[in-house]
Amino acid sequence: MTGTPIGDDIVAGLEASPKWLPSKYFYDGRGSALFERITRLPEYYLTRAETAILESNAESVVARCRPEELVELGSGSSRKTRLLLEAMHRSGAGSRYVALDVSDDALRAAEEALLADYAWLEFAGVVGDFHTDLAAIPRRGPRLVAFLGSTIGNLDPAERATFFPQVRDALQRGDAFLLGLDLVKDVGVLEEAYDDAAGITAEFNRNILAVLNRELDADFPIDAFDHVAVFDKVSSWIEMRLRATRDMVVTLPPLDLRVTLLAGEEIRTEISCKFTREQIEAELVSAGLGVEGWMTDGEQRFAIALAMPVGP
Ligand code: SAH
Ligand code: AVI
């Protein structure tokens, strides 16, 4: 998946109570492919809703900031990104696309698919972590930074409070930040989106254990975990967990780690926050980003905010 060594965060998570794992470890080749299947599930409305918003608004977003380069964080398959790249190309704005993702498998597949269709595209893939690596991408001119898919929801409030100022620092006056956000809605709709009838999200969830088994020579008995997805109303997030169905001891030899799990014990693998406009506007403003545009789908399930740096 990535050249970054995995370790310290896993030790911290598995020694914590309750236990947790960082969600970036879902995305090896299989995890990225499972996520793509999720985006096509009837229950997972997010990708369809965001695509509809981009279909209606990509042109005006590009007209607003006239970017020479599009920098996308957590770009995955870059499928929806095509709408922005095509709008940039049509308008005669720049043709440089920097895709940053922790998954080199996803980046390679995206590069191949994009270059097969867009001979004019200048593609740069960066294997990296959007928590730390945005500042290292050189700015070549007016810039649009995109963070789509509501991946921002996978960051907790403290992580967002660190992340948004980094985005602000990567922008100059006239640059823009395009942020995809899943909105608060009926709990039943939310929980079904994360617990689909075909069981693809469950497979995606369990894949994080397969990654640890392969990368860290761990011995998680993957079939002995149930998929759990619940909406926490207080925190306004979906929490995905893996619940042990029996007592077990798991070893991760390279980390010198031995983990005991009791039957019924859960490991949190992901949060997926659901937002209101007021909340996200307040967070962006306190990072020096003013919301200049707010676009939603017809059913108000999903929003894309267009933010621009304010102040000097
Ligand atoms: N933006 C795409 C993909 C969303 S899936 C879409 O909207 O469909 C989340 C993507 O973020 C995956 O491709 C995953 O590999 C990547 N990702 C997760 N954590 C990351 C991190 N910390 N740094 C960089 N990329 C990360
Ligand atoms: C990538 N991320 C925004 C997805 C989400 O909805 O939180 C990951 C996902 N997890 C379960 N289904 C999809």
Short mmCIF file of C-alpha atoms and ligand atoms in Angstrom, two decimals:
data_model
loop_
_atom_site.label_atom_id
_atom_site.label_comp_id
_atom_site.label_asym_id
_atom_site.label_seq_id
_atom_site.Cartn_x
_atom_site.Cartn_y
_atom_site.Cartn_z
CA MET A 1 0.00 0.00 0.00
CA THR A 2 2.54 2.66 1.02
CA GLY A 3 6.23 3.03 1.63
CA THR A 4 5.59 4.53 5.09
CA PRO A 5 6.48 2.08 7.87
CA ILE A 6 3.45 1.07 9.87
CA GLY A 7 3.79 0.60 13.60
CA ASP A 8 3.58 3.19 16.34
CA ASP A 9 -0.02 4.16 15.69
CA ILE A 10 -1.02 0.49 15.68
CA VAL A 11 0.65 -0.16 19.03
CA ALA A 12 -1.09 2.92 20.50
CA GLY A 13 -4.47 1.82 19.15
CA LEU A 14 -4.29 -1.81 20.19
CA GLU A 15 -3.01 -0.95 23.67
CA ALA A 16 -5.78 1.63 24.20
CA SER A 17 -9.09 0.96 25.88
CA PRO A 18 -11.31 0.75 23.92
CA LYS A 19 -9.07 -0.47 21.12
CA TRP A 20 -8.85 1.31 17.75
CA LEU A 21 -6.98 1.16 14.46
CA PRO A 22 -6.18 4.03 12.05
CA SER A 23 -8.54 3.90 9.07
CA LYS A 24 -5.79 4.62 6.54
CA TYR A 25 -4.80 0.94 6.82
CA PHE A 26 -7.97 -0.15 4.99
CA TYR A 27 -6.51 0.88 1.67
CA ASP A 28 -4.23 -1.74 0.19
CA GLY A 29 -5.12 -2.81 -3.37
CA ARG A 30 -8.00 -4.97 -2.15
CA GLY A 31 -9.28 -2.30 0.26
CA SER A 32 -9.25 0.36 -2.46
CA ALA A 33 -11.13 -2.00 -4.79
CA LEU A 34 -13.68 -2.78 -2.06
CA PHE A 35 -14.18 0.94 -1.47
CA GLU A 36 -14.90 1.37 -5.19
CA ARG A 37 -17.56 -1.37 -4.90
CA ILE A 38 -19.04 0.46 -1.91
CA THR A 39 -19.40 3.62 -4.01
CA ARG A 40 -21.73 1.71 -6.33
CA LEU A 41 -23.94 0.16 -3.63
CA PRO A 42 -27.60 1.26 -3.50
CA GLU A 43 -27.25 2.14 0.20
CA TYR A 44 -24.10 4.27 -0.21
CA TYR A 45 -25.62 7.48 -1.58
CA LEU A 46 -22.54 9.65 -0.90
CA THR A 47 -20.66 9.16 -4.17
CA ARG A 48 -23.73 9.55 -6.37
CA ALA A 49 -24.80 12.69 -4.54
CA GLU A 50 -21.34 14.25 -4.76
CA THR A 51 -21.03 13.34 -8.44
CA ALA A 52 -24.35 15.07 -9.13
CA ILE A 53 -23.11 18.22 -7.38
CA LEU A 54 -19.90 18.23 -9.42
CA GLU A 55 -21.81 17.63 -12.65
CA SER A 56 -23.80 20.82 -11.99
CA ASN A 57 -21.03 22.94 -10.51
CA ALA A 58 -17.56 21.96 -11.79
CA GLU A 59 -17.67 24.64 -14.45
CA SER A 60 -18.50 27.48 -12.06
CA VAL A 61 -15.96 26.30 -9.46
CA VAL A 62 -13.21 26.38 -12.09
CA ALA A 63 -14.40 29.77 -13.37
CA ARG A 64 -14.23 31.14 -9.80
CA CYS A 65 -10.54 30.32 -9.19
CA ARG A 66 -9.05 29.57 -12.67
CA PRO A 67 -6.56 27.02 -11.28
CA GLU A 68 -3.35 26.11 -13.03
CA GLU A 69 -3.16 23.01 -10.86
CA LEU A 70 -5.57 20.73 -9.05
CA VAL A 71 -4.17 19.08 -5.92
CA GLU A 72 -6.38 16.29 -4.58
CA LEU A 73 -5.99 14.71 -1.15
CA GLY A 74 -7.05 11.08 -0.72
CA SER A 75 -7.71 10.91 -4.47
CA GLY A 76 -8.49 7.16 -4.68
CA SER A 77 -9.72 6.26 -8.18
CA SER A 78 -9.91 9.97 -9.22
CA ARG A 79 -13.21 9.13 -10.92
CA LYS A 80 -15.22 12.19 -9.81
CA THR A 81 -12.11 14.32 -10.30
CA ARG A 82 -12.58 13.90 -14.04
CA LEU A 83 -15.42 16.41 -13.87
CA LEU A 84 -13.05 19.06 -12.49
CA LEU A 85 -10.19 18.17 -14.84
CA GLU A 86 -12.48 18.33 -17.85
CA ALA A 87 -13.85 21.70 -16.73
CA MET A 88 -10.27 22.98 -16.30
CA HIS A 89 -9.34 21.74 -19.76
CA ARG A 90 -12.45 23.19 -21.42
CA SER A 91 -11.92 26.59 -19.84
CA GLY A 92 -8.26 26.76 -20.87
CA ALA A 93 -7.10 26.79 -17.22
CA GLY A 94 -4.11 24.60 -16.28
CA SER A 95 -3.73 20.90 -16.92
CA ARG A 96 -1.61 19.84 -13.92
CA TYR A 97 -3.13 17.32 -11.52
CA VAL A 98 -1.36 16.28 -8.31
CA ALA A 99 -3.01 13.26 -6.68
CA LEU A 100 -1.93 12.48 -3.11
CA ASP A 101 -2.97 9.18 -1.59
CA VAL A 102 -1.64 6.73 0.97
CA SER A 103 -2.39 3.89 -1.46
CA ASP A 104 0.14 3.48 -4.26
CA ASP A 105 -2.12 0.81 -5.81
CA ALA A 106 -4.94 3.35 -6.11
CA LEU A 107 -2.58 6.01 -7.51
CA ARG A 108 -1.16 3.68 -10.17
CA ALA A 109 -4.63 2.60 -11.33
CA ALA A 110 -5.85 6.21 -11.41
CA GLU A 111 -2.83 7.39 -13.39
CA GLU A 112 -3.23 4.67 -15.98
CA ALA A 113 -6.96 5.31 -16.43
CA LEU A 114 -6.60 9.11 -16.62
CA LEU A 115 -3.69 9.13 -19.05
CA ALA A 116 -5.51 6.68 -21.32
CA ASP A 117 -8.27 9.27 -21.75
CA TYR A 118 -6.56 12.65 -21.32
CA ALA A 119 -3.44 13.06 -23.47
CA TRP A 120 -3.21 16.69 -22.31
CA LEU A 121 -3.01 15.88 -18.59
CA GLU A 122 0.14 16.49 -16.57
CA PHE A 123 -0.22 13.88 -13.81
CA ALA A 124 1.86 13.71 -10.63
CA GLY A 125 1.10 10.96 -8.12
CA VAL A 126 2.33 11.44 -4.56
CA VAL A 127 2.27 8.51 -2.13
CA GLY A 128 1.79 10.25 1.18
CA ASP A 129 -0.33 11.11 4.17
CA PHE A 130 -2.64 14.09 3.94
CA HIS A 131 -2.08 14.78 7.64
CA THR A 132 1.57 15.62 7.02
CA ASP A 133 2.53 15.81 3.35
CA LEU A 134 0.55 18.62 1.71
CA ALA A 135 3.17 21.29 2.51
CA ALA A 136 5.82 19.35 0.57
CA ILE A 137 3.95 19.65 -2.75
CA PRO A 138 5.45 22.60 -4.65
CA ARG A 139 2.94 25.23 -5.77
CA ARG A 140 3.21 25.92 -9.48
CA GLY A 141 0.58 28.68 -9.72
CA PRO A 142 -3.09 29.31 -8.92
CA ARG A 143 -4.21 26.24 -7.10
CA LEU A 144 -7.39 24.35 -6.33
CA VAL A 145 -7.04 21.86 -3.45
CA ALA A 146 -9.81 19.24 -3.41
CA PHE A 147 -10.74 16.89 -0.59
CA LEU A 148 -13.73 14.95 -1.83
CA GLY A 149 -15.85 12.00 -0.75
CA SER A 150 -16.37 13.30 2.81
CA THR A 151 -13.01 11.79 3.70
CA ILE A 152 -12.79 14.80 6.05
CA GLY A 153 -15.37 12.86 8.09
CA ASN A 154 -12.75 10.24 8.83
CA LEU A 155 -10.83 12.85 10.87
CA ASP A 156 -11.92 13.60 14.43
CA PRO A 157 -12.41 17.23 15.54
CA ALA A 158 -8.86 17.52 16.91
CA GLU A 159 -7.39 16.18 13.67
CA ARG A 160 -9.52 18.62 11.66
CA ALA A 161 -8.28 21.49 13.83
CA THR A 162 -4.73 20.60 12.75
CA PHE A 163 -5.62 19.74 9.15
CA PHE A 164 -7.56 22.85 8.06
CA PRO A 165 -4.77 25.32 8.98
CA GLN A 166 -2.36 23.19 6.92
CA VAL A 167 -4.69 23.51 3.95
CA ARG A 168 -4.87 27.28 4.58
CA ASP A 169 -1.06 27.44 4.61
CA ALA A 170 -0.91 25.63 1.26
CA LEU A 171 -3.08 28.32 -0.37
CA GLN A 172 -2.46 31.87 -1.50
CA ARG A 173 -4.97 34.61 -2.18
CA GLY A 174 -7.26 33.60 -5.06
CA ASP A 175 -6.59 29.85 -4.55
CA ALA A 176 -9.46 27.67 -3.40
CA PHE A 177 -10.30 24.61 -1.32
CA LEU A 178 -13.11 22.29 -2.40
CA LEU A 179 -14.42 20.14 0.44
CA GLY A 180 -16.95 17.29 0.12
CA LEU A 181 -19.15 16.79 3.18
CA ASP A 182 -21.75 14.23 4.11
CA LEU A 183 -24.63 15.95 5.94
CA VAL A 184 -26.50 14.92 9.11
CA LYS A 185 -29.63 12.97 8.23
CA ASP A 186 -31.97 10.17 9.29
CA VAL A 187 -30.10 7.57 11.40
CA GLY A 188 -31.56 4.63 9.47
CA VAL A 189 -30.27 5.98 6.15
CA LEU A 190 -26.83 6.56 7.66
CA GLU A 191 -26.52 3.16 9.30
CA GLU A 192 -27.64 1.33 6.15
CA ALA A 193 -24.99 3.20 4.13
CA TYR A 194 -22.37 1.62 6.41
CA ASP A 195 -23.97 -1.82 6.72
CA ASP A 196 -25.12 -2.79 3.25
CA ALA A 197 -27.20 -5.86 2.50
CA ALA A 198 -24.56 -7.39 0.22
CA GLY A 199 -21.94 -7.27 3.00
CA ILE A 200 -19.33 -5.33 1.00
CA THR A 201 -18.76 -2.78 3.78
CA ALA A 202 -18.27 -5.66 6.23
CA GLU A 203 -15.61 -7.11 3.92
CA PHE A 204 -13.98 -3.67 3.63
CA ASN A 205 -13.96 -3.37 7.42
CA ARG A 206 -12.40 -6.81 7.96
CA ASN A 207 -9.79 -6.06 5.27
CA ILE A 208 -7.91 -3.90 7.78
CA LEU A 209 -7.07 -7.10 9.67
CA ALA A 210 -5.91 -8.77 6.46
CA VAL A 211 -3.56 -5.81 5.91
CA LEU A 212 -2.10 -6.21 9.41
CA ASN A 213 -1.77 -9.98 8.97
CA ARG A 214 0.18 -9.49 5.75
CA GLU A 215 2.21 -6.37 6.56
CA LEU A 216 2.97 -7.19 10.21
CA ASP A 217 2.85 -10.95 10.15
CA ALA A 218 -0.09 -10.71 12.58
CA ASP A 219 -2.49 -13.60 13.16
CA PHE A 220 -5.92 -12.01 13.51
CA PRO A 221 -8.55 -14.72 12.85
CA ILE A 222 -10.46 -12.53 10.40
CA ASP A 223 -13.60 -14.70 10.31
CA ALA A 224 -13.94 -14.36 14.08
CA PHE A 225 -14.91 -10.68 13.80
CA ASP A 226 -18.37 -9.22 13.18
CA HIS A 227 -18.88 -5.92 11.36
CA VAL A 228 -20.57 -3.21 13.46
CA ALA A 229 -21.73 0.23 12.23
CA VAL A 230 -23.58 2.56 14.61
CA PHE A 231 -24.43 6.26 14.52
CA ASP A 232 -23.26 8.13 17.61
CA LYS A 233 -25.68 11.06 17.86
CA VAL A 234 -23.64 12.96 20.41
CA SER A 235 -20.48 12.98 18.29
CA SER A 236 -22.48 13.02 15.03
CA TRP A 237 -20.46 10.23 13.50
CA ILE A 238 -20.86 6.71 12.22
CA GLU A 239 -18.51 4.44 14.06
CA MET A 240 -17.34 1.25 12.37
CA ARG A 241 -16.02 -1.45 14.63
CA LEU A 242 -14.93 -5.07 14.49
CA ARG A 243 -16.37 -7.21 17.29
CA ALA A 244 -14.51 -10.36 18.39
CA THR A 245 -16.86 -13.33 18.47
CA ARG A 246 -14.59 -15.31 20.83
CA ASP A 247 -11.71 -14.84 23.25
CA MET A 248 -8.37 -14.66 21.45
CA VAL A 249 -4.72 -13.70 21.72
CA VAL A 250 -3.23 -12.03 18.64
CA THR A 251 0.48 -11.52 18.02
CA LEU A 252 2.18 -8.86 15.90
CA PRO A 253 5.81 -10.03 16.04
CA PRO A 254 7.60 -7.06 14.37
CA LEU A 255 5.95 -4.74 16.91
CA ASP A 256 6.68 -7.11 19.78
CA LEU A 257 2.98 -6.92 20.57
CA ARG A 258 0.58 -9.49 22.05
CA VAL A 259 -3.05 -8.42 22.21
CA THR A 260 -5.80 -10.12 24.20
CA LEU A 261 -9.39 -9.72 23.04
CA LEU A 262 -12.39 -11.07 24.91
CA ALA A 263 -15.55 -12.32 23.18
CA GLY A 264 -17.69 -9.24 22.44
CA GLU A 265 -14.78 -6.82 22.64
CA GLU A 266 -14.65 -4.27 19.82
CA ILE A 267 -11.91 -2.51 17.86
CA ARG A 268 -12.93 0.85 16.40
CA THR A 269 -11.70 1.04 12.82
CA GLU A 270 -13.25 4.25 11.50
CA ILE A 271 -15.33 7.28 12.34
CA SER A 272 -17.27 9.01 9.61
CA CYS A 273 -18.53 12.39 10.79
CA LYS A 274 -21.74 13.89 9.46
CA PHE A 275 -21.80 17.68 9.27
CA THR A 276 -24.02 20.73 9.37
CA ARG A 277 -23.20 23.85 7.39
CA GLU A 278 -22.86 25.94 10.55
CA GLN A 279 -20.36 23.57 12.13
CA ILE A 280 -18.05 23.22 9.16
CA GLU A 281 -18.18 26.93 8.34
CA ALA A 282 -17.08 27.72 11.89
CA GLU A 283 -14.17 25.26 11.66
CA LEU A 284 -13.04 26.61 8.29
CA VAL A 285 -13.31 30.24 9.37
CA SER A 286 -11.23 29.62 12.47
CA ALA A 287 -8.54 28.20 10.17
CA GLY A 288 -8.60 31.34 7.99
CA LEU A 289 -10.79 29.90 5.24
CA GLY A 290 -13.96 31.76 4.25
CA VAL A 291 -16.81 29.78 2.67
CA GLU A 292 -17.57 31.38 -0.71
CA GLY A 293 -19.81 28.67 -2.09
CA TRP A 294 -22.12 25.97 -0.72
CA MET A 295 -23.46 23.41 -3.22
CA THR A 296 -25.81 20.55 -2.39
CA ASP A 297 -27.60 17.77 -4.23
CA GLY A 298 -31.37 18.00 -4.70
CA GLU A 299 -32.10 15.93 -1.60
CA GLN A 300 -29.65 17.88 0.61
CA ARG A 301 -27.81 14.68 1.52
CA PHE A 302 -24.34 15.92 0.65
CA ALA A 303 -22.61 19.27 0.24
CA ILE A 304 -19.48 20.66 -1.35
CA ALA A 305 -18.05 23.79 0.22
CA LEU A 306 -15.84 26.14 -1.77
CA ALA A 307 -13.56 27.97 0.64
CA MET A 308 -10.91 30.62 0.00
CA PRO A 309 -8.20 32.04 2.21
CA VAL A 310 -9.06 35.18 4.09
CA GLY A 311 -6.65 37.67 5.60
CA PRO A 312 -3.05 38.35 4.52
N1 SAH B 1 -11.61 10.77 -2.94
C1 SAH B 1 -12.11 9.47 -3.40
C2 SAH B 1 -11.62 8.32 -2.50
C3 SAH B 1 -12.20 8.32 -1.10
S1 SAH B 1 -11.68 6.87 -0.20
C4 SAH B 1 -13.62 9.50 -3.47
O1 SAH B 1 -14.19 10.50 -3.08
O2 SAH B 1 -14.21 8.53 -3.92
C5 SAH B 1 -10.45 7.58 0.84
C6 SAH B 1 -9.12 7.70 0.12
O3 SAH B 1 -8.22 8.37 0.99
C7 SAH B 1 -8.50 6.35 -0.20
O4 SAH B 1 -8.03 6.35 -1.53
C8 SAH B 1 -7.37 6.20 0.81
O5 SAH B 1 -6.28 5.45 0.32
C9 SAH B 1 -7.01 7.64 1.08
N2 SAH B 1 -6.49 7.89 2.43
C10 SAH B 1 -6.99 7.46 3.62
N3 SAH B 1 -6.26 7.94 4.64
C11 SAH B 1 -5.27 8.70 4.07
C12 SAH B 1 -4.20 9.47 4.60
N4 SAH B 1 -4.01 9.56 5.91
N5 SAH B 1 -3.40 10.12 3.72
C13 SAH B 1 -3.58 10.03 2.37
N6 SAH B 1 -4.58 9.30 1.83
C14 SAH B 1 -5.41 8.65 2.66
C1 AVI B 2 -13.50 7.31 2.52
N1 AVI B 2 -14.55 7.55 3.48
C2 AVI B 2 -15.11 8.91 3.32
C3 AVI B 2 -15.60 6.53 3.50
C4 AVI B 2 -16.70 6.97 4.49
O1 AVI B 2 -17.85 6.98 4.08
O2 AVI B 2 -16.37 7.30 5.65
C5 AVI B 2 -15.05 5.16 3.88
C6 AVI B 2 -16.11 4.15 4.09
N2 AVI B 2 -16.25 3.43 5.17
C7 AVI B 2 -17.28 2.64 5.06
N3 AVI B 2 -17.85 2.84 3.90
C8 AVI B 2 -17.11 3.77 3.25
#
